Each structure stands twice: as structure tokens, then as C-alpha cells.
PDB file of C-alpha atoms in Angstrom:
ATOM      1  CA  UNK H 281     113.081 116.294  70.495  1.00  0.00           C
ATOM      2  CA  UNK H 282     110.227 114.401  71.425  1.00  0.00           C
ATOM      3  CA  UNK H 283     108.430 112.022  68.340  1.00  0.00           C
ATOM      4  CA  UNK H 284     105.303 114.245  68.687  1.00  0.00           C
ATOM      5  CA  UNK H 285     107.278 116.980  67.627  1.00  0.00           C
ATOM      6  CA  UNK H 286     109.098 115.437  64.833  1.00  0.00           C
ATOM      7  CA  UNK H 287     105.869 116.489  61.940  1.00  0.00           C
ATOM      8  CA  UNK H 288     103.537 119.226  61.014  1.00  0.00           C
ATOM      9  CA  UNK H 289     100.168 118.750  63.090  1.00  0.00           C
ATOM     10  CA  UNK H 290      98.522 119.510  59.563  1.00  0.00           C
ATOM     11  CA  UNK H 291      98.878 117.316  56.324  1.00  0.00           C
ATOM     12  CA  UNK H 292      99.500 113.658  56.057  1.00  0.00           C
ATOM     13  CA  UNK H 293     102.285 110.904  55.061  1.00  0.00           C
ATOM     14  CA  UNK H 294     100.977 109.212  52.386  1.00  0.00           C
ATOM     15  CA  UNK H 295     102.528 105.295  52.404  1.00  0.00           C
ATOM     16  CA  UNK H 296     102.075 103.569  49.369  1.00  0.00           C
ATOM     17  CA  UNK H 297     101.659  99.775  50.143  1.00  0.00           C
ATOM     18  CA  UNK H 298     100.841 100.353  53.576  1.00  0.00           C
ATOM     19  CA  UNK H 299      99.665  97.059  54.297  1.00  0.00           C
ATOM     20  CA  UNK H 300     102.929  95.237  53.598  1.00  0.00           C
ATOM     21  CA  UNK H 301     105.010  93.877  56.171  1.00  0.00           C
ATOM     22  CA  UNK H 302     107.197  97.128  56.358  1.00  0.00           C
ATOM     23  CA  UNK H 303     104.059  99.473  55.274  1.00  0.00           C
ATOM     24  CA  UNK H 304     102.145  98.657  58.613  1.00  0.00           C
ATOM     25  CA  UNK H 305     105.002  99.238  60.657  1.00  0.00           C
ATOM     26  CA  UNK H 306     105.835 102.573  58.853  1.00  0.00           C
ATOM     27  CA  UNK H 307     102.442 103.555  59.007  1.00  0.00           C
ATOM     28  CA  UNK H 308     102.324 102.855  62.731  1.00  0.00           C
ATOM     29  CA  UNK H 309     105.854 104.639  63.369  1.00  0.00           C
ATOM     30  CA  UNK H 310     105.015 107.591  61.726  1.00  0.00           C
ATOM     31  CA  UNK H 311     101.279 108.447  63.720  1.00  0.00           C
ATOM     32  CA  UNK H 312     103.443 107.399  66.735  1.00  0.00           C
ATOM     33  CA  UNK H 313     105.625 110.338  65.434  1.00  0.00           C
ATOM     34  CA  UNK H 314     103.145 112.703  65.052  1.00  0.00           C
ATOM     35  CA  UNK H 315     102.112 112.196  61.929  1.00  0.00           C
ATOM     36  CA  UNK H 316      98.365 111.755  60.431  1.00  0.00           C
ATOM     37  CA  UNK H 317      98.848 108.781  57.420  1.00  0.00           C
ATOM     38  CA  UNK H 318      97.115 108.086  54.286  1.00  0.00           C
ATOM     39  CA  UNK H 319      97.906 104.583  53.506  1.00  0.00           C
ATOM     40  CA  UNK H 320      96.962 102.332  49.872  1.00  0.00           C
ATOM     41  CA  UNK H 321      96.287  98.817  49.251  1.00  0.00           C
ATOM     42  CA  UNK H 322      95.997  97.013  46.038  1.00  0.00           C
ATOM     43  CA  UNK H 323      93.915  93.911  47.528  1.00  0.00           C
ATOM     44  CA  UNK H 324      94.322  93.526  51.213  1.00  0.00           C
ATOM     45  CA  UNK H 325      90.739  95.607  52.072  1.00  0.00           C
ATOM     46  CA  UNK H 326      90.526  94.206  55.604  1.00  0.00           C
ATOM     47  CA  UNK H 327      94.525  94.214  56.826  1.00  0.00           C
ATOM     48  CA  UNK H 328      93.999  98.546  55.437  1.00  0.00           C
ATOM     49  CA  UNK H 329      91.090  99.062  57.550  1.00  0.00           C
ATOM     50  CA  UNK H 330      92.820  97.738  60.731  1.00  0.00           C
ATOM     51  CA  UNK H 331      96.090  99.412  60.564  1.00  0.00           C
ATOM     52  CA  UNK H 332      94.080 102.785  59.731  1.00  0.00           C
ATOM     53  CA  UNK H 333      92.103 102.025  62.678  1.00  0.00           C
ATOM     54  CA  UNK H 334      95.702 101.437  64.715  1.00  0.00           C
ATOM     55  CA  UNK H 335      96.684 105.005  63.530  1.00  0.00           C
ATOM     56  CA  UNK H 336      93.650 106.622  65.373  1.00  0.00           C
ATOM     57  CA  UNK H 337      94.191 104.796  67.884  1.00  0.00           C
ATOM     58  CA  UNK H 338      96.943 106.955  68.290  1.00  0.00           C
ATOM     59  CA  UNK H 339      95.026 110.405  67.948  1.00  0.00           C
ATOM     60  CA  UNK H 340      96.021 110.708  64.591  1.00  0.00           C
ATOM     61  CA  UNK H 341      93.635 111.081  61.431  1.00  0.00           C
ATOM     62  CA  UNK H 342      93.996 108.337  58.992  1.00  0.00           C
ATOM     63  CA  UNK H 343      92.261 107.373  55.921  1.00  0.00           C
ATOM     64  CA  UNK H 344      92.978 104.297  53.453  1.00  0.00           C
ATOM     65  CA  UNK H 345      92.374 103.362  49.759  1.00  0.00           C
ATOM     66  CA  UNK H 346      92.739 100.995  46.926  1.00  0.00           C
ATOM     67  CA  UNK H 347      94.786 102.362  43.598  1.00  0.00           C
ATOM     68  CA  UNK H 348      96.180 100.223  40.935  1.00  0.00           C
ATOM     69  CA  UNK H 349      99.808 101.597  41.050  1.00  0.00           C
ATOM     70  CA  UNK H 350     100.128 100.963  37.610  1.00  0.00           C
ATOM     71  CA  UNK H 351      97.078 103.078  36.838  1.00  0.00           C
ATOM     72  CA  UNK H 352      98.154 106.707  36.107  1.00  0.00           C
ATOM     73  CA  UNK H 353      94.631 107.615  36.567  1.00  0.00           C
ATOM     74  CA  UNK H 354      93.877 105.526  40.162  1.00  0.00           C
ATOM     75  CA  UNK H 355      97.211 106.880  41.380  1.00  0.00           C
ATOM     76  CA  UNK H 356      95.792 110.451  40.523  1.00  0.00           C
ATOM     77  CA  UNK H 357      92.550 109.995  41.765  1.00  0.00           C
ATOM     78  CA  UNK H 358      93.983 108.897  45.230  1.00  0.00           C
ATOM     79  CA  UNK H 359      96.619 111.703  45.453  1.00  0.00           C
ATOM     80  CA  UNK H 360      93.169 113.918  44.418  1.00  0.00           C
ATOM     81  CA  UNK H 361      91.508 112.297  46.938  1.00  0.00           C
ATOM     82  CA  UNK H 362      94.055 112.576  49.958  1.00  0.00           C
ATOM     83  CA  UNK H 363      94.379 116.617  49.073  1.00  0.00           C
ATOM     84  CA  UNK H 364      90.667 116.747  49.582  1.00  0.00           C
ATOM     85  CA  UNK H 365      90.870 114.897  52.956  1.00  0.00           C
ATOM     86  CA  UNK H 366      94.033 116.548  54.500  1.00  0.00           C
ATOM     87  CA  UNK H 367      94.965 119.807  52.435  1.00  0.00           C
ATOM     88  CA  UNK H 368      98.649 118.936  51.813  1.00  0.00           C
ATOM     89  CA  UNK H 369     100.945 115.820  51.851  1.00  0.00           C
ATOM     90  CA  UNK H 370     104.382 116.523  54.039  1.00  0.00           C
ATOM     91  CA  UNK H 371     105.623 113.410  53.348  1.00  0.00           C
ATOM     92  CA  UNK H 372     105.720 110.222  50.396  1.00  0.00           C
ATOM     93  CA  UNK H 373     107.241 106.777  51.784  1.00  0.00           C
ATOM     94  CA  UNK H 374     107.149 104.526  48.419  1.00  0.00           C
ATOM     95  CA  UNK H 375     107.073 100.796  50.445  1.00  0.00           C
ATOM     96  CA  UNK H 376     105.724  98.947  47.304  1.00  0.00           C
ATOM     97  CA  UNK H 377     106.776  96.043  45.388  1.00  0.00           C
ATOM     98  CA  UNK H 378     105.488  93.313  43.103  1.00  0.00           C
ATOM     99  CA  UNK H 379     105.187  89.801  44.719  1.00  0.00           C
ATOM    100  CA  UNK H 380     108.106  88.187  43.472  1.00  0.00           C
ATOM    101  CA  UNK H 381     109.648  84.985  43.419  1.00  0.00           C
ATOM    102  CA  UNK H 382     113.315  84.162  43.054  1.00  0.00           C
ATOM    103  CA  UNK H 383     114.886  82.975  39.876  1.00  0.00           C
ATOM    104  CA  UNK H 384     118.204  83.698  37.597  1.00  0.00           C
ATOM    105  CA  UNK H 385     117.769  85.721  34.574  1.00  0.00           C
ATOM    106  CA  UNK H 386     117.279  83.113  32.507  1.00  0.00           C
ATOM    107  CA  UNK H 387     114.561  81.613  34.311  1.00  0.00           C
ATOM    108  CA  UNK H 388     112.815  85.063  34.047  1.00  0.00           C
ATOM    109  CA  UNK H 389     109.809  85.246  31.685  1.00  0.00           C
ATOM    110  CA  UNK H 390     109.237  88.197  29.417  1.00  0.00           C
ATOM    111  CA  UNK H 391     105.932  88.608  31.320  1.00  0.00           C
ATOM    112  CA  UNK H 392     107.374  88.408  34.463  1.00  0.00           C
ATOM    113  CA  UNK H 393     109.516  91.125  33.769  1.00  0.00           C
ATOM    114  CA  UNK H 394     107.065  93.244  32.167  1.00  0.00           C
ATOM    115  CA  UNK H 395     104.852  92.840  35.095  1.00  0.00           C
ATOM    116  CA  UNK H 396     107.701  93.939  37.657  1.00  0.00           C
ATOM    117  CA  UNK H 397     109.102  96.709  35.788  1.00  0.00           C
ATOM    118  CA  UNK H 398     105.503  98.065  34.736  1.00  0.00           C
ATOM    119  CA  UNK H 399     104.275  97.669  38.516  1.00  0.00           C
ATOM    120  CA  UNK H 400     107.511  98.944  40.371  1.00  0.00           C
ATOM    121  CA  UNK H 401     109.789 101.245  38.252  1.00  0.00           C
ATOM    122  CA  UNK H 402     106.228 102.763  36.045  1.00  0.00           C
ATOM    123  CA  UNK H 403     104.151 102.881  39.435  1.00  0.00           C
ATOM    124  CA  UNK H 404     106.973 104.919  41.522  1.00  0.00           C
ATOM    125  CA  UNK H 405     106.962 107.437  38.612  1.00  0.00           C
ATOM    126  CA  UNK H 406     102.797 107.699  38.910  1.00  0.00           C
ATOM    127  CA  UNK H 407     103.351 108.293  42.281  1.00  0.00           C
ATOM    128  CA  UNK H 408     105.628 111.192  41.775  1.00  0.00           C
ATOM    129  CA  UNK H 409     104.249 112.910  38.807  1.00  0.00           C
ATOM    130  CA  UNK H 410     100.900 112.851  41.119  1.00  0.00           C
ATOM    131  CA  UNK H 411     102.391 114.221  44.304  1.00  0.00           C
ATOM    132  CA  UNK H 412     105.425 116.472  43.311  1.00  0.00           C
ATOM    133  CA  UNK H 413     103.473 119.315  42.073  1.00  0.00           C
ATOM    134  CA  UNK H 414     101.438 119.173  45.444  1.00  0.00           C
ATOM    135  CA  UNK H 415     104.653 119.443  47.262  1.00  0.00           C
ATOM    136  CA  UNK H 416     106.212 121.666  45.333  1.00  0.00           C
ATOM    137  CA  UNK H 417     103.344 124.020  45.723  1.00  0.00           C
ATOM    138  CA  UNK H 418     103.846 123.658  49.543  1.00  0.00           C
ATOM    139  CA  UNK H 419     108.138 124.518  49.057  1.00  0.00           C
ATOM    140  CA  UNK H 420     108.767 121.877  51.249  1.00  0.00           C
ATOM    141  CA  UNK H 421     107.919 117.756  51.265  1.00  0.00           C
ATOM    142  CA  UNK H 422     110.335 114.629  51.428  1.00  0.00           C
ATOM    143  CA  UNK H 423     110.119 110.984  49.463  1.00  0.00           C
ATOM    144  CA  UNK H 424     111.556 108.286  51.675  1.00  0.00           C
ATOM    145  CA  UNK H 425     111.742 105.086  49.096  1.00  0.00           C
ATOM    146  CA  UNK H 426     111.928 101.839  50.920  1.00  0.00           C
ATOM    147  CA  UNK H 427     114.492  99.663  48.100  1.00  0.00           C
ATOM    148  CA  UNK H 428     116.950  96.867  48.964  1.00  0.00           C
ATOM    149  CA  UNK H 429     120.932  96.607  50.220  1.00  0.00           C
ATOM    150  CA  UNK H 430     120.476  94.031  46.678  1.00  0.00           C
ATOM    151  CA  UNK H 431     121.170  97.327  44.251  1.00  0.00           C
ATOM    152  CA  UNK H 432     124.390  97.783  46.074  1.00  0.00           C
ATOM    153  CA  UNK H 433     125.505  93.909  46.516  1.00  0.00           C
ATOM    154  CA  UNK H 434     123.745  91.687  44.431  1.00  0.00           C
ATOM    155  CA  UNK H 435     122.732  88.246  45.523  1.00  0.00           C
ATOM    156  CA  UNK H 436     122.205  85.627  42.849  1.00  0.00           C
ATOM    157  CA  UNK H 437     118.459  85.195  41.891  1.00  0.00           C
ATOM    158  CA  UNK H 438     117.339  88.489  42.874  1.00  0.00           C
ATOM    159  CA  UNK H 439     116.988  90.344  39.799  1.00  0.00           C
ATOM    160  CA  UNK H 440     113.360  90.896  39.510  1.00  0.00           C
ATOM    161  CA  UNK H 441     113.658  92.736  42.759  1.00  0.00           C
ATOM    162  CA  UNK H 442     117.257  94.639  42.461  1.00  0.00           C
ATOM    163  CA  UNK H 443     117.137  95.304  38.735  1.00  0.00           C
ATOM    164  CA  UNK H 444     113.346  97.634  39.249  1.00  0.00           C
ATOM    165  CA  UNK H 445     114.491  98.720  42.837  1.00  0.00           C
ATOM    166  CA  UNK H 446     117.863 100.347  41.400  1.00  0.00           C
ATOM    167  CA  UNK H 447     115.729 102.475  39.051  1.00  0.00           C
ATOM    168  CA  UNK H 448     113.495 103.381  41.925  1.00  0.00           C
ATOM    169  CA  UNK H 449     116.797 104.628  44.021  1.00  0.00           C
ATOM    170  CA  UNK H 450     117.925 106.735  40.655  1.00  0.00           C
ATOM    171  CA  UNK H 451     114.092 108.001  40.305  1.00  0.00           C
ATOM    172  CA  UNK H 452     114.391 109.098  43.849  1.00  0.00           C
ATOM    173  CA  UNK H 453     117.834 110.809  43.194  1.00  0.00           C
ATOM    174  CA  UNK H 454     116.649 112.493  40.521  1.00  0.00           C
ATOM    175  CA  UNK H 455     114.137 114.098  42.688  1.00  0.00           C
ATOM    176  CA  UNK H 456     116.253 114.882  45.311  1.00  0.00           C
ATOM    177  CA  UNK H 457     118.804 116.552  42.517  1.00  0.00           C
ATOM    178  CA  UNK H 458     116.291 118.692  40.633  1.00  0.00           C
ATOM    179  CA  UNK H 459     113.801 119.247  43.272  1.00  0.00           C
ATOM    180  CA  UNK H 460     115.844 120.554  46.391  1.00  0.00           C
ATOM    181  CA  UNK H 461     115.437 124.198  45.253  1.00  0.00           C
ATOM    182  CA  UNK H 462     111.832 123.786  46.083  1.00  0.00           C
ATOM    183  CA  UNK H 463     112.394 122.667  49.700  1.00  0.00           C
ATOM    184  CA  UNK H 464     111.673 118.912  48.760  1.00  0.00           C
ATOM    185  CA  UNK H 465     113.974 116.001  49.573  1.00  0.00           C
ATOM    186  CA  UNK H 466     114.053 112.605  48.717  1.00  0.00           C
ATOM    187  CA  UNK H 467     116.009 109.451  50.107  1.00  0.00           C
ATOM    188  CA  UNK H 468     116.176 105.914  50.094  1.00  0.00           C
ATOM    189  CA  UNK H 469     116.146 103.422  52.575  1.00  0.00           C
ATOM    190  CA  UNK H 470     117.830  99.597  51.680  1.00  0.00           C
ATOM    191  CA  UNK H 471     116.839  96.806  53.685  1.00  0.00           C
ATOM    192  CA  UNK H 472     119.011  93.539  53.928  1.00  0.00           C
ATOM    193  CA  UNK H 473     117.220  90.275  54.869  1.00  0.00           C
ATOM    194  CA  UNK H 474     114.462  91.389  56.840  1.00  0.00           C
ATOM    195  CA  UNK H 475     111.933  89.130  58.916  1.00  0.00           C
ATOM    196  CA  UNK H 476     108.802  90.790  57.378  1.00  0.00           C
ATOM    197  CA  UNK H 477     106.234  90.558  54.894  1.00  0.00           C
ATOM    198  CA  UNK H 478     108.193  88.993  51.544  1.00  0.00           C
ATOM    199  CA  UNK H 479     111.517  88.821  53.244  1.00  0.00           C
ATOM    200  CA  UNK H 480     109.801  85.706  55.654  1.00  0.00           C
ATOM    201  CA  UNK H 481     108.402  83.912  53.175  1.00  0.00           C
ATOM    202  CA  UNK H 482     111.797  84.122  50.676  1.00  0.00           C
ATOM    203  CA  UNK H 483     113.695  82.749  53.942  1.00  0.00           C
ATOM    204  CA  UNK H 484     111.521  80.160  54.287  1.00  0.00           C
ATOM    205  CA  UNK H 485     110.442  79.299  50.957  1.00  0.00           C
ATOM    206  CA  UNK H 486     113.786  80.216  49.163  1.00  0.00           C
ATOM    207  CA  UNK H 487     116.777  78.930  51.334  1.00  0.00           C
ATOM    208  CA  UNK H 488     117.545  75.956  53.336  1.00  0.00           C
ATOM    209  CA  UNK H 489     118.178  76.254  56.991  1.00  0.00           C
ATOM    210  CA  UNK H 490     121.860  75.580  56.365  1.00  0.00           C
ATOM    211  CA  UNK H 491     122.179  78.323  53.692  1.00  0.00           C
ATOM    212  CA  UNK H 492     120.089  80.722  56.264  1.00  0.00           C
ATOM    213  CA  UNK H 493     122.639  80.318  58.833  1.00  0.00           C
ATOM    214  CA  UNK H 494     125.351  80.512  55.977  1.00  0.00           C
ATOM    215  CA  UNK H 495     123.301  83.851  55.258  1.00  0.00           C
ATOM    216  CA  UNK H 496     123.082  85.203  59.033  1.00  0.00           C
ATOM    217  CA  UNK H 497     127.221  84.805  59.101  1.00  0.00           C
ATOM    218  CA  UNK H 498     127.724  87.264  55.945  1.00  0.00           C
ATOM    219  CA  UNK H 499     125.940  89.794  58.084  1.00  0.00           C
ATOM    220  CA  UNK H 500     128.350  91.970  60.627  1.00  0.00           C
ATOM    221  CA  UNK H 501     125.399  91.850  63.542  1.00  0.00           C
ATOM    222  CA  UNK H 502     124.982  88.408  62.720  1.00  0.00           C
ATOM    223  CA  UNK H 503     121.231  88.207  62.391  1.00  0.00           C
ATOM    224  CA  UNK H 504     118.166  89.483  60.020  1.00  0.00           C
ATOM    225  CA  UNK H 505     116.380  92.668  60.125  1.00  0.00           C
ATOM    226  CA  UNK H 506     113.185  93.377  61.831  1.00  0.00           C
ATOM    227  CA  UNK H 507     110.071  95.307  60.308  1.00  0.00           C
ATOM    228  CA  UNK H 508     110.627  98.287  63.219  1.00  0.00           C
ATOM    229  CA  UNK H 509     114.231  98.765  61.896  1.00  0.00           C
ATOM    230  CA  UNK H 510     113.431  99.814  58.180  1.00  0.00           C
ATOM    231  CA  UNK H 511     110.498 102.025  59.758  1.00  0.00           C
ATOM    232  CA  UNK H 512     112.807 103.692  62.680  1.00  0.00           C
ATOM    233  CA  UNK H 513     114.682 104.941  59.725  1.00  0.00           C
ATOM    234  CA  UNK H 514     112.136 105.781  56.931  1.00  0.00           C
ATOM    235  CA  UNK H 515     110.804 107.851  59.832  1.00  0.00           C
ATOM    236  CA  UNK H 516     114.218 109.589  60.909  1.00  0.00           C
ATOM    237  CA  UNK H 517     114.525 110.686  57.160  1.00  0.00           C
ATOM    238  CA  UNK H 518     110.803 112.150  56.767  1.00  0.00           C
ATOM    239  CA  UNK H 519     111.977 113.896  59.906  1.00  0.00           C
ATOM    240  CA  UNK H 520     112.690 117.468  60.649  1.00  0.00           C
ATOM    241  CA  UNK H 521     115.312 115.997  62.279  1.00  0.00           C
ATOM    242  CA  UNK H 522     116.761 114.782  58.508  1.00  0.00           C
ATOM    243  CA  UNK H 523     116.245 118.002  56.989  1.00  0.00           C
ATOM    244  CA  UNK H 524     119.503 118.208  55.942  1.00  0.00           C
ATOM    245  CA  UNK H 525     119.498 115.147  54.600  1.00  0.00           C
ATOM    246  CA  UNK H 526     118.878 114.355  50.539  1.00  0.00           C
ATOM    247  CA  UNK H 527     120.004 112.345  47.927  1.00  0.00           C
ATOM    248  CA  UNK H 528     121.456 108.847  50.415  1.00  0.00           C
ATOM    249  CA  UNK H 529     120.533 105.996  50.492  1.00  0.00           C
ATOM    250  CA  UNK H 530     120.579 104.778  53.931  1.00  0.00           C
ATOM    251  CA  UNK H 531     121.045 100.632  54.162  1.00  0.00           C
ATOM    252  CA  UNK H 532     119.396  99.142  57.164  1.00  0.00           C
ATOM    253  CA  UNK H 533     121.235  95.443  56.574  1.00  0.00           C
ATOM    254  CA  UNK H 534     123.265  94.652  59.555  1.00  0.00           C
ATOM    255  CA  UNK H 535     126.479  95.585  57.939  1.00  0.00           C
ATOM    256  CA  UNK H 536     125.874  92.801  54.599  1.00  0.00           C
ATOM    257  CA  UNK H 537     126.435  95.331  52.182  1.00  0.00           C
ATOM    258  CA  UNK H 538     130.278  96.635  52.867  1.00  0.00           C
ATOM    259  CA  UNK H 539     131.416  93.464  53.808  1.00  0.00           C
TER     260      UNK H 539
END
């Protein structure tokens, strides 16, 4: 099966934060796969345009938008406005996250947790109350949500990312559990370490070279992740090729997790 063949020519893959590290590859991936893409930003006006303009570059139809994740009523009005441009959604990849630093709990600040929780765990649960009835109307749809290996293996000093990202993988579940008689599935996809977006600047900000190397030896394939690796799978599981697929959580991490 070619990747042209791989999505409907009609509707779109809507990738919320699609101008993230791991969102612009996605994005790219999936119009390389056949697929026209809606894409959000929540600042990043410029780096939105030019990936949108990548994806018809490709011969695929593309559109992009700011929403406020947070925002029941800007994630509403974007879903509203995506319907309007491409009749149906086939496909939701949730790739968004709060910038975050690392810190142990009880460095953590009340607003600081507020802030992730309210942005990540709230804002996937805008997105799906705004898309599911969309896709359920069309009795078929999947939710790929990009989370971290971290909800399986925790590292020290990464709640505010595992903590909000382990709801978002039981969110997704719960789709996938109560939704599947509607044709709809949903998965996750866990990166490790990945040199992209947040995951660069956490290497390089966060760890010494020592402990990176200390880091890279923990991990079976013995080096980080690349961008093209969590999209090669987000796409696989929006696939027809995955459509017997629901409910995993797939972790892209070099082997960290199991060992």
C-alpha cells in the first residue's frame, strides 16, 4: 500500500499544536500520506503559515488557526470552522503540551500546576467534546494522542509532564472503550527522549553532558529519538492500515521503557 492510499481524499487531520517540534513533522507526514491537515497554533503565527504552506506543497489542502486550548469556546469555534472548510475530520492527532520546565514535586507551584493540568488534561477534553460528535456522525474517525514513555517509567523531575500526560492516555482510552461501536478509534503514541521541539532544549538545558550519555546508555538502541519517528507512527495508527488497532499505547523510546 502506497502512502497516497493510506487516507480518504476528502476530510482533513486536524493536529492540534501543529507547530511544535513533533506537530510540523506530523503535519508534514500525514499530507505526504495523503492526507489534507488542519493544523492550530497558540502563538507561533508565522512557523503555522509555513508548514501549511509545506502541506500544499504537497497537493494537499491545508488551512491553519489560532485557539486557546483552554477555551471551550475557541476550541469549538475552530472545530466549527474546520467542518466548514473540509466537511468532515477523519482523523484528531492531540501533539500539545504546556511549556514546561523540570522540577520535583515540591518545587512545583500551585500555579504551575494549575496552569498544566488546566492547559493539557482540560484542553484534550475540549478537543474531544468538540470533535467526537463530528466523528461519530461520520461512524468512523481515529484520535492518535502524542504522550510520553514518562507515564509508564517515570523519571525524577518530570511530573508536570507525566502526571497531565497519563490522564491524556486514560482520556484517550476511554474513547477508544466507549466509542469503538461507532467506528472511532483512539491510541496513544509515547515518545522517550526525543531530539525535537521541548525534548532539545530539556537535554540541553536540563542535563549535563555526562548525565546525557548516562541517559543514551539506559536506552536499548543507544541513542535519542528523532521528530520523524513519533510522526512515522502517529501516522501508521491514523492509518487504514491500523484499523484494527484501538486502545495501545504505542512507545516510540528506543527500548527505555521495558528495560
Amino acid at each position: 500500500m502506497t502512502r497516497h492510499s493510506m487516507f480518504p481524499s476528502e476530510g482533513v487531520a486536524l493536529i492540534i499544536g501543529g507547530t511544535g517540534g513533533l506537530g510540523k513533522e506530523i503535519s508534514c507526514l500525514m499530507a505526504e500520506s495523503g492526507s489534507n491537515v488542519a493544523l492550530t497554533y497558540r502563538q507561533n503565527k508565522e512557523e503555522a503559515a509555513k508548514i501549511s504552506s509545506m502541506v500544499e506543497e504537497m497537493g494537499r489542502k491545508s488551512m491553519f488557526e489560532q485557539m486557546k486550548i483552554e477555551d471551550v469556546n475557541s476550541v469549538q469555534e475552530l472545530v466549527n470552522n474546520v467542518i466548514a472548510n473540509f466537511g468532515s475530520i477523519h482523523t484528531v492527532v492531540y501533539t500539545s503540551g504546556p511549556d514546561i520546565a523540570l522540577g520535583y514535586i515540591n518545587q512545583v507551584t500551585h500555579d504551575e500546576w494549575r496552569r498544566v493540568i488546566d492547559t493539557d488534561v482540560n484542553g484534550f477534553f475540549n478537543v474531544i467534546h468538540a470533535t467526537l460528535p463530528h466523528l461519530r456522525d461520520n461512524r468512523a474517525g481515529t484520535y492518535i494522542s502524542v504522550i510520553t514513555a514518562a507515564v509508564h517509567k517515570y523519571p525524577a523531575r518530570d511530573s508536570l509532564s507525566a502526571v497531565p500526560k497519563a490522564a491524556v492516555e486514560m482520556l484517550t482510552k476511554a474513547v477508544s472503550r466507549e466509542e469503538g461501536k461507532f467506528g472511532i478509534r483512539a491510541n496513544c503514541v509515547g515518545p522517550g527522549m526525543i531530539e525535537a521541539g521541548i525534548g532539545t532544549r530539556m537535554l540541553e538545558e536540563g542535563f549535563t553532558a555526562s548525565v546525557r550519555e548516562t541517559m543514551k546508555h539506559d536506552i536499548s538502541l543507544r541513542k535519542f529519538g528523532e521528530a520523524r519517528d513519533i510522526a512515522e507512527a502517529v501516522v501508521f495508527l491514523a492509518s487504514s492500515r491500523a484499523k484494527h488497532i484501538t486502545g495501545q499505547t504505542i512507545f516510540v523510546d528506543g527500548g527505555w521503557v521495558h528495560f
